[in-house]
Short mmCIF file of C-alpha atoms in Angstrom, two decimals:
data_model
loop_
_atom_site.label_atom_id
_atom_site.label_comp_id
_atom_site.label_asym_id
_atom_site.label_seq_id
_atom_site.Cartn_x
_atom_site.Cartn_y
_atom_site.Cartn_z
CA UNK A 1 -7.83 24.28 8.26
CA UNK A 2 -6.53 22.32 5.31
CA UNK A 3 -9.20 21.09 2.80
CA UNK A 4 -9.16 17.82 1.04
CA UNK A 5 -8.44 17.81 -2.45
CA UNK A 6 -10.26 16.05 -5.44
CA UNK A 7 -7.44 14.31 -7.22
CA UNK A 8 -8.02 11.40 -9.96
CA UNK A 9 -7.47 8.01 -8.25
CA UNK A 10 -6.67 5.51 -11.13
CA UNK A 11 -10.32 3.77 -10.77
CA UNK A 12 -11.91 7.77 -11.04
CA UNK A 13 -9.78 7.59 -14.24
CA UNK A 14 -10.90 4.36 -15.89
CA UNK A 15 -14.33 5.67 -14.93
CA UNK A 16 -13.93 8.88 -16.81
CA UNK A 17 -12.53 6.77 -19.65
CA UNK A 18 -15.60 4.10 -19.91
CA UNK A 19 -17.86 6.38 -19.36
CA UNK A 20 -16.65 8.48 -22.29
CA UNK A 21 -16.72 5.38 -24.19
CA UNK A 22 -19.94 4.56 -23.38
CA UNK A 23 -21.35 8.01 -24.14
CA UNK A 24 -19.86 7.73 -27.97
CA UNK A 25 -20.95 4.09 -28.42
CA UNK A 26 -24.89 5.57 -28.04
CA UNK A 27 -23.76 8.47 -30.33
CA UNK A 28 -24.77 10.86 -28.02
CA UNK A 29 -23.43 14.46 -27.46
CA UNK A 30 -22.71 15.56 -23.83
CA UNK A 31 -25.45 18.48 -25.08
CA UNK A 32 -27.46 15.52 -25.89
CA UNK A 33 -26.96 14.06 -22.40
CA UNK A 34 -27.56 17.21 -20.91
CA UNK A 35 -30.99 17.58 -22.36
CA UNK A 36 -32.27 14.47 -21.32
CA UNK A 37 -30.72 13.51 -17.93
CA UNK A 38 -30.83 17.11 -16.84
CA UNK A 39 -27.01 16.45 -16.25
CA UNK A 40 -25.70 20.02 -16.80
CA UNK A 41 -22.56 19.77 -19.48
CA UNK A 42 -19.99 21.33 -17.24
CA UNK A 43 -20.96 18.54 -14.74
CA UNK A 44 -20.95 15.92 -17.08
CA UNK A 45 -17.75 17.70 -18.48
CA UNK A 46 -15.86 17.45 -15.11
CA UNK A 47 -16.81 13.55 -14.81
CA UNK A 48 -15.83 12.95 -18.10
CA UNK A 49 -12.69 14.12 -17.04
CA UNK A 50 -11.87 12.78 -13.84
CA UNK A 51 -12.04 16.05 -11.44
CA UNK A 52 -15.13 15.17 -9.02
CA UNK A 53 -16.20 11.81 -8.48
CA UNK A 54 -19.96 11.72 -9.68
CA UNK A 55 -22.71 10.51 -7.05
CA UNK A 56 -24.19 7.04 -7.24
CA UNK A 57 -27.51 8.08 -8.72
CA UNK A 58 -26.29 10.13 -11.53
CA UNK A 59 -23.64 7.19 -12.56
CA UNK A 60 -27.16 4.85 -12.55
CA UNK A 61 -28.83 7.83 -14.62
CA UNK A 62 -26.06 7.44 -17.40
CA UNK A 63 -25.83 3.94 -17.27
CA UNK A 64 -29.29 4.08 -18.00
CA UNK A 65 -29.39 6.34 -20.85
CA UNK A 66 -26.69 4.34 -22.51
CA UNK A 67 -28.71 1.31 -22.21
CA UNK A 68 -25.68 -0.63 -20.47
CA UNK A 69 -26.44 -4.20 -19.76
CA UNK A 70 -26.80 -5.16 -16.34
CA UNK A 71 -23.76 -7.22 -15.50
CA UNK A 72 -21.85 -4.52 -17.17
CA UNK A 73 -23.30 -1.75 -15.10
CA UNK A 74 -22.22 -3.70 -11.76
CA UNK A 75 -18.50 -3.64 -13.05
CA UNK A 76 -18.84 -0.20 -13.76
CA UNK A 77 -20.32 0.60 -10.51
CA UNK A 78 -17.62 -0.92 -8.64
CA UNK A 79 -15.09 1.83 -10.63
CA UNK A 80 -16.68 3.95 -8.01
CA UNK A 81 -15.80 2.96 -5.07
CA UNK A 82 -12.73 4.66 -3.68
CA UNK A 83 -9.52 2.94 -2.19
CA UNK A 84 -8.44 6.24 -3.21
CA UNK A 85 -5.73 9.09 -1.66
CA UNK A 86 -2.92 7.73 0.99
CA UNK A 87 -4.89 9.20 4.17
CA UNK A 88 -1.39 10.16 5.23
CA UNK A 89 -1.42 12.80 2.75
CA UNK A 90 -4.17 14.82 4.43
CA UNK A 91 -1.78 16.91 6.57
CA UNK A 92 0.61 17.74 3.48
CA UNK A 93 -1.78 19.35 1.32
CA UNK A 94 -1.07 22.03 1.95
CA UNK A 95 2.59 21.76 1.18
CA UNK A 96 2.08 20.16 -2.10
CA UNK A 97 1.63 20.94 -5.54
CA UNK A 98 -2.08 18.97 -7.16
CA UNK A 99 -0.43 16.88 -9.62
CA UNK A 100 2.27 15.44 -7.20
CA UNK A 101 -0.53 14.69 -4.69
CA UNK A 102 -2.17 12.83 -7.50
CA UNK A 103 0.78 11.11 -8.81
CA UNK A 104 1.62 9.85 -5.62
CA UNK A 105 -1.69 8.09 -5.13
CA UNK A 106 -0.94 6.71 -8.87
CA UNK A 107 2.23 5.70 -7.44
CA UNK A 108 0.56 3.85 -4.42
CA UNK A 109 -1.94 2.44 -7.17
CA UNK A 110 0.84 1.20 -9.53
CA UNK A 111 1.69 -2.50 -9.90
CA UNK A 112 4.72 -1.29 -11.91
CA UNK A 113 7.24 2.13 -12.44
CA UNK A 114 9.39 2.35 -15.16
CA UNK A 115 11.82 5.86 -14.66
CA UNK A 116 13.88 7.88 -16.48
CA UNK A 117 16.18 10.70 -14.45
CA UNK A 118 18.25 12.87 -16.53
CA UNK A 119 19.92 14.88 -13.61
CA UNK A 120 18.48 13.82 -10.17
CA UNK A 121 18.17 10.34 -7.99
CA UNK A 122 14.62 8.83 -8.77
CA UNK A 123 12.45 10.67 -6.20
CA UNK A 124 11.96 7.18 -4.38
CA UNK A 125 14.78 6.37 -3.58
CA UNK A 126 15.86 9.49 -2.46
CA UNK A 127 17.63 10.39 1.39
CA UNK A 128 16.25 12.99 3.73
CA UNK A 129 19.71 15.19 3.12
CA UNK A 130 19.64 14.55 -0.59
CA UNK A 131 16.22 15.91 -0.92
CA UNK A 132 16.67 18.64 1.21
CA UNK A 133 19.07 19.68 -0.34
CA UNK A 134 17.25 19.74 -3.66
CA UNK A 135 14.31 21.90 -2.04
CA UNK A 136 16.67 24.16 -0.46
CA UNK A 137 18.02 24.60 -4.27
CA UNK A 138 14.48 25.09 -5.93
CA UNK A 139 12.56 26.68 -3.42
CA UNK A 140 14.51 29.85 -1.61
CA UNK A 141 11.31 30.84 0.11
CA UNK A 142 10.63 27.52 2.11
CA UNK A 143 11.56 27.65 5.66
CA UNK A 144 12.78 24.57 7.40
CA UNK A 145 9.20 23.37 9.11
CA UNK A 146 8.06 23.31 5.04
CA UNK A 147 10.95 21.73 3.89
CA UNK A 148 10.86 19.03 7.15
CA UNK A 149 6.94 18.35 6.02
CA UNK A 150 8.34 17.67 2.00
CA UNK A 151 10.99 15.50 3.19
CA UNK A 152 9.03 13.28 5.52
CA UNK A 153 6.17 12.93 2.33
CA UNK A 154 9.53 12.21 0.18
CA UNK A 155 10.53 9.57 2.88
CA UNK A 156 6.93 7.79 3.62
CA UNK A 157 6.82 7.11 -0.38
CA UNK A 158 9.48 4.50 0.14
CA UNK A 159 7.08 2.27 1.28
CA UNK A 160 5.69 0.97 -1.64
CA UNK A 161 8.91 -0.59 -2.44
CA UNK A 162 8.41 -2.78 0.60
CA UNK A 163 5.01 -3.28 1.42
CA UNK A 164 3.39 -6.82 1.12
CA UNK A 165 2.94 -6.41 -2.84
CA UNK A 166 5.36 -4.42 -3.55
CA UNK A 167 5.48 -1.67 -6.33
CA UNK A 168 8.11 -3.28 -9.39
CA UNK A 169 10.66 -0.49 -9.61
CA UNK A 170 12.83 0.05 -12.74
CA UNK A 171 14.94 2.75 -12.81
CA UNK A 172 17.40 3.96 -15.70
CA UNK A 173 19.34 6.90 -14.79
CA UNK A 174 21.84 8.87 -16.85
CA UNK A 175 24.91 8.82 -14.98
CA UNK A 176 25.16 12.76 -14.04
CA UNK A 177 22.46 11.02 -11.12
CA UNK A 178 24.88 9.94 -9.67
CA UNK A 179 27.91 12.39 -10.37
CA UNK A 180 26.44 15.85 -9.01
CA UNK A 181 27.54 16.68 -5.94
CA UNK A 182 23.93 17.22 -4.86
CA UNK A 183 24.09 18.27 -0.85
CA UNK A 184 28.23 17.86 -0.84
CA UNK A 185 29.82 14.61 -0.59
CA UNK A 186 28.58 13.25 2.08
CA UNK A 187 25.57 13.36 1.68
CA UNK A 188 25.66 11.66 -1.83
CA UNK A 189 28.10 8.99 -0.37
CA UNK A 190 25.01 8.27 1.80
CA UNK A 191 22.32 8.91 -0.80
CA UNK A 192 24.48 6.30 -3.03
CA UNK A 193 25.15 3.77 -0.65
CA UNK A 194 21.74 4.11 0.05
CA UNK A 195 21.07 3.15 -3.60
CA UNK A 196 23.19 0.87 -3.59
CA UNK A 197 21.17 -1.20 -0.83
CA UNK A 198 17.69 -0.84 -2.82
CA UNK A 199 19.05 -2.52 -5.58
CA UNK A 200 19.03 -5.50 -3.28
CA UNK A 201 15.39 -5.69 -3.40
CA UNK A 202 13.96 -7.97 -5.55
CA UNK A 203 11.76 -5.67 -6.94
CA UNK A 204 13.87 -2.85 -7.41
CA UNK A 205 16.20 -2.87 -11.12
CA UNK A 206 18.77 0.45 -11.18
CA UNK A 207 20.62 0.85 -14.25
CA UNK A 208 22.86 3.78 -15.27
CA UNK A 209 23.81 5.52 -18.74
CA UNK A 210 27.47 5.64 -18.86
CA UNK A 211 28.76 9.26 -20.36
CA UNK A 212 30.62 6.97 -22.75
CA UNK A 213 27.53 6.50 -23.93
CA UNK A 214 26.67 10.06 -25.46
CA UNK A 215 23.78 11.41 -27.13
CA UNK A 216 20.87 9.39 -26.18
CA UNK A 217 17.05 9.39 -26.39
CA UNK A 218 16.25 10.62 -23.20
CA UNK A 219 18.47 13.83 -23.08
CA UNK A 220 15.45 15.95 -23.73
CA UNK A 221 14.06 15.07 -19.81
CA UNK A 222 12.91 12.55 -17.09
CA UNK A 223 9.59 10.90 -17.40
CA UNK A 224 7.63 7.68 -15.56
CA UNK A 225 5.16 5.23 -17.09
CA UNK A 226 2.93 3.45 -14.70
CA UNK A 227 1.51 0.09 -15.08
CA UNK A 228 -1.48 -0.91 -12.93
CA UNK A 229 -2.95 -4.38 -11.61
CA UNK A 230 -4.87 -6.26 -14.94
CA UNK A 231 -2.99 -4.01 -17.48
CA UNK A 232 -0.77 -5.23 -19.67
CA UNK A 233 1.61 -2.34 -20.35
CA UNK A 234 1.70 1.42 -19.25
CA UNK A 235 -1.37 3.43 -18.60
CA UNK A 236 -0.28 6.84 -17.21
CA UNK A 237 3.08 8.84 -18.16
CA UNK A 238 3.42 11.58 -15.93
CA UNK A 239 6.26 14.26 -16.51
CA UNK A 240 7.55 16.83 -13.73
CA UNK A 241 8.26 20.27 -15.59
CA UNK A 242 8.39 23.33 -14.64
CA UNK A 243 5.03 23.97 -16.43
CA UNK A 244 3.13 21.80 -13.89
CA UNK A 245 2.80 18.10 -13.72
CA UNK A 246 1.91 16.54 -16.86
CA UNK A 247 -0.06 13.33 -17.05
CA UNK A 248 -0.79 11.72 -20.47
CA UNK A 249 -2.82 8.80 -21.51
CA UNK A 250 -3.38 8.60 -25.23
CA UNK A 251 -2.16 5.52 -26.69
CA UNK A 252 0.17 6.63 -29.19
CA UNK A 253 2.03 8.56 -26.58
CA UNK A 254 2.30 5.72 -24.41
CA UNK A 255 3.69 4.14 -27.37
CA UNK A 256 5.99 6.72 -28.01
CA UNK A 257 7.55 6.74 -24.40
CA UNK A 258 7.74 2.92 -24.14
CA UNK A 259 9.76 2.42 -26.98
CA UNK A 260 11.90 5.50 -25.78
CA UNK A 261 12.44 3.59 -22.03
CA UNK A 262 13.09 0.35 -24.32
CA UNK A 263 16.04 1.95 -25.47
CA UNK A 264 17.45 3.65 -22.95
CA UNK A 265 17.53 0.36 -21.49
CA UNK A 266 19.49 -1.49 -24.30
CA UNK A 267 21.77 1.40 -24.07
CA UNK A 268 22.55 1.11 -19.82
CA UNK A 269 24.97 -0.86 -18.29
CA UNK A 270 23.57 -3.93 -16.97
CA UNK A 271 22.12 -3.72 -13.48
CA UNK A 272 24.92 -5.99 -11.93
CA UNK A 273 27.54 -3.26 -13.89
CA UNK A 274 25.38 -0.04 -12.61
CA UNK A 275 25.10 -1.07 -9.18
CA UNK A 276 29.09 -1.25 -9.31
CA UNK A 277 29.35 1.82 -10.53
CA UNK A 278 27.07 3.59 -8.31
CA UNK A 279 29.33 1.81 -5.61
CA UNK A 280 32.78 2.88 -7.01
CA UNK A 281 30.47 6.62 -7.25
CA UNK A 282 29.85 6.14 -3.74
CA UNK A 283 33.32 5.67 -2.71
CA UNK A 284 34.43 8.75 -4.41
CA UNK A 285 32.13 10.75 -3.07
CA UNK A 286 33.51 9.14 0.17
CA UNK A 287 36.95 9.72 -0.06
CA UNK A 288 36.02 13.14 -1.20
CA UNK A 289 34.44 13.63 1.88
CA UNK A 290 37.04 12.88 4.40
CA UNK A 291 39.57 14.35 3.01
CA UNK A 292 37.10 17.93 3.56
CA UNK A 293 36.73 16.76 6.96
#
């Protein structure tokens, strides 16, 4: 039987967040809290930090010690409720890593991605051949039921680019994306072409870092910044490595990696000139590919 994982929604984030705030504005320790809530500190420790969601009466029982107003208390009460993990996600857990379960509910969350891919096609808008083949590359141990159950997670993400309120995707890509013969050349005449038509979308902007280009700031690896309804800028940056998923949320880094995305789009083609060369990529890879057959 798989079990359901606690992962940080972005509303069990912001809760984490005010209630740390909240805790510091009484100028209270969480030993302080501890003593006289009976709150034990590796509880209030694993609020504070977003990895269980904390019951209704202990939220009121901190609310309380921090003397928060009333009207105040309802807003922060309503950072409890939980429109929380895609449901579809159950079966997968399995499957997945944590912090990609928990980015994709970011993901679902988002109002707006901005990404940066060094070497691959931005996760999604990838094919079902294109990412196979990249699990097949990565993971030697995965049998093809595994890899079937990645690909159609991979696949079902694509729908936040086309739901009712769709997610506002920005993509710059450096262009060895779009060079690597990831699969063979078929499949990334089809993984292109298939880029190609999501740049149609109105929410959707693809730019690409022409070679010509050289050196640039985001040589050193891919990264996303998420935006989410009512925020002004980024919130979350989250970073695949092979350390683990990395999510960070201090202001000064989200600083740091805006004004890094900032350049990297000053320094792409346009997205009228990337699209065309994803296209002429395309046909390459096509031509390549029949003259294999």
């Amino acid at each position: 039987m798989v079990t359901k994982r606690q992962v940080p929604t972005v509303r069990l984030r912001r809760l984490a967040a005010e209630l740390r705030r909240l805790r510091a504005v009484a100028e209270l320790t969480q030993g302080d809290v501890a003593e006289a809530t009976g709150i034990n500190t590796a509880t209030l420790y694993r609020i504070e930090s977003a990895k269980v969601r904390p019951q209704r009466r202990t939220l009121m029982t901190l609310l309380e010690l921090y003397q928060v107003p009333q009207l105040r208390r309802g807003e922060v009460l309503a950072l409890l409720q939980d429109n929380g993990e895609q449901s579809w996600l159950r079966p997968y857990h399995a499957d997945l890593r944590d912090g990609y379960i928990e980015y994709i509910g970011l993901e679902a969350e988002a109002r707006a991605v901005w990404n940066y891919e060094s070497l691959h096609v931005p996760g999604l808008l990838q094919t079902a051949d294109y990412y196979r083949a990249v699990v097949r590359s990565v993971l030697h141990a995965a049998d093809e039921d595994e890899i079937d159950r990645r690909v159609r997670v991979r696949l079902e993400r694509y729908s936040v680019l086309v739901k009712d309120e769709p997610l506002q995707f920005r993509a710059v890509l450096d262009e060895a994306a779009i060079r690597r013969a990831v699969g063979g050349p078929e499949v990334m005449c089809d993984q292109l072409r298939h880029m190609v038509s999501a740049a149609a979308l109105p929410n959707v902007t693809l730019q690409i870092i022409p070679f010509t280009a050289g050196a640039h700031a985001g040589m050193p690896g891919s990264f996303a910044l998420l935006s989410f309804p009512e925020a002004e800028g980024p919130e979350i940056i989250y970073v695949d490595s092979r350390a683990g998923d990395i999510f960070i949320e201090a202001a000064e880094d989200l600083d740091r990696y805006g004004d890094t995305f900032d350049r990297l789009v000053s320094l792409a083609l346009s997205p009228d000139e990337s699209v065309s060369l994803i296209a002429e990529a395309a046909g390459e890879f096509g031509e390549r590919a029949e003259g294999a057959a």
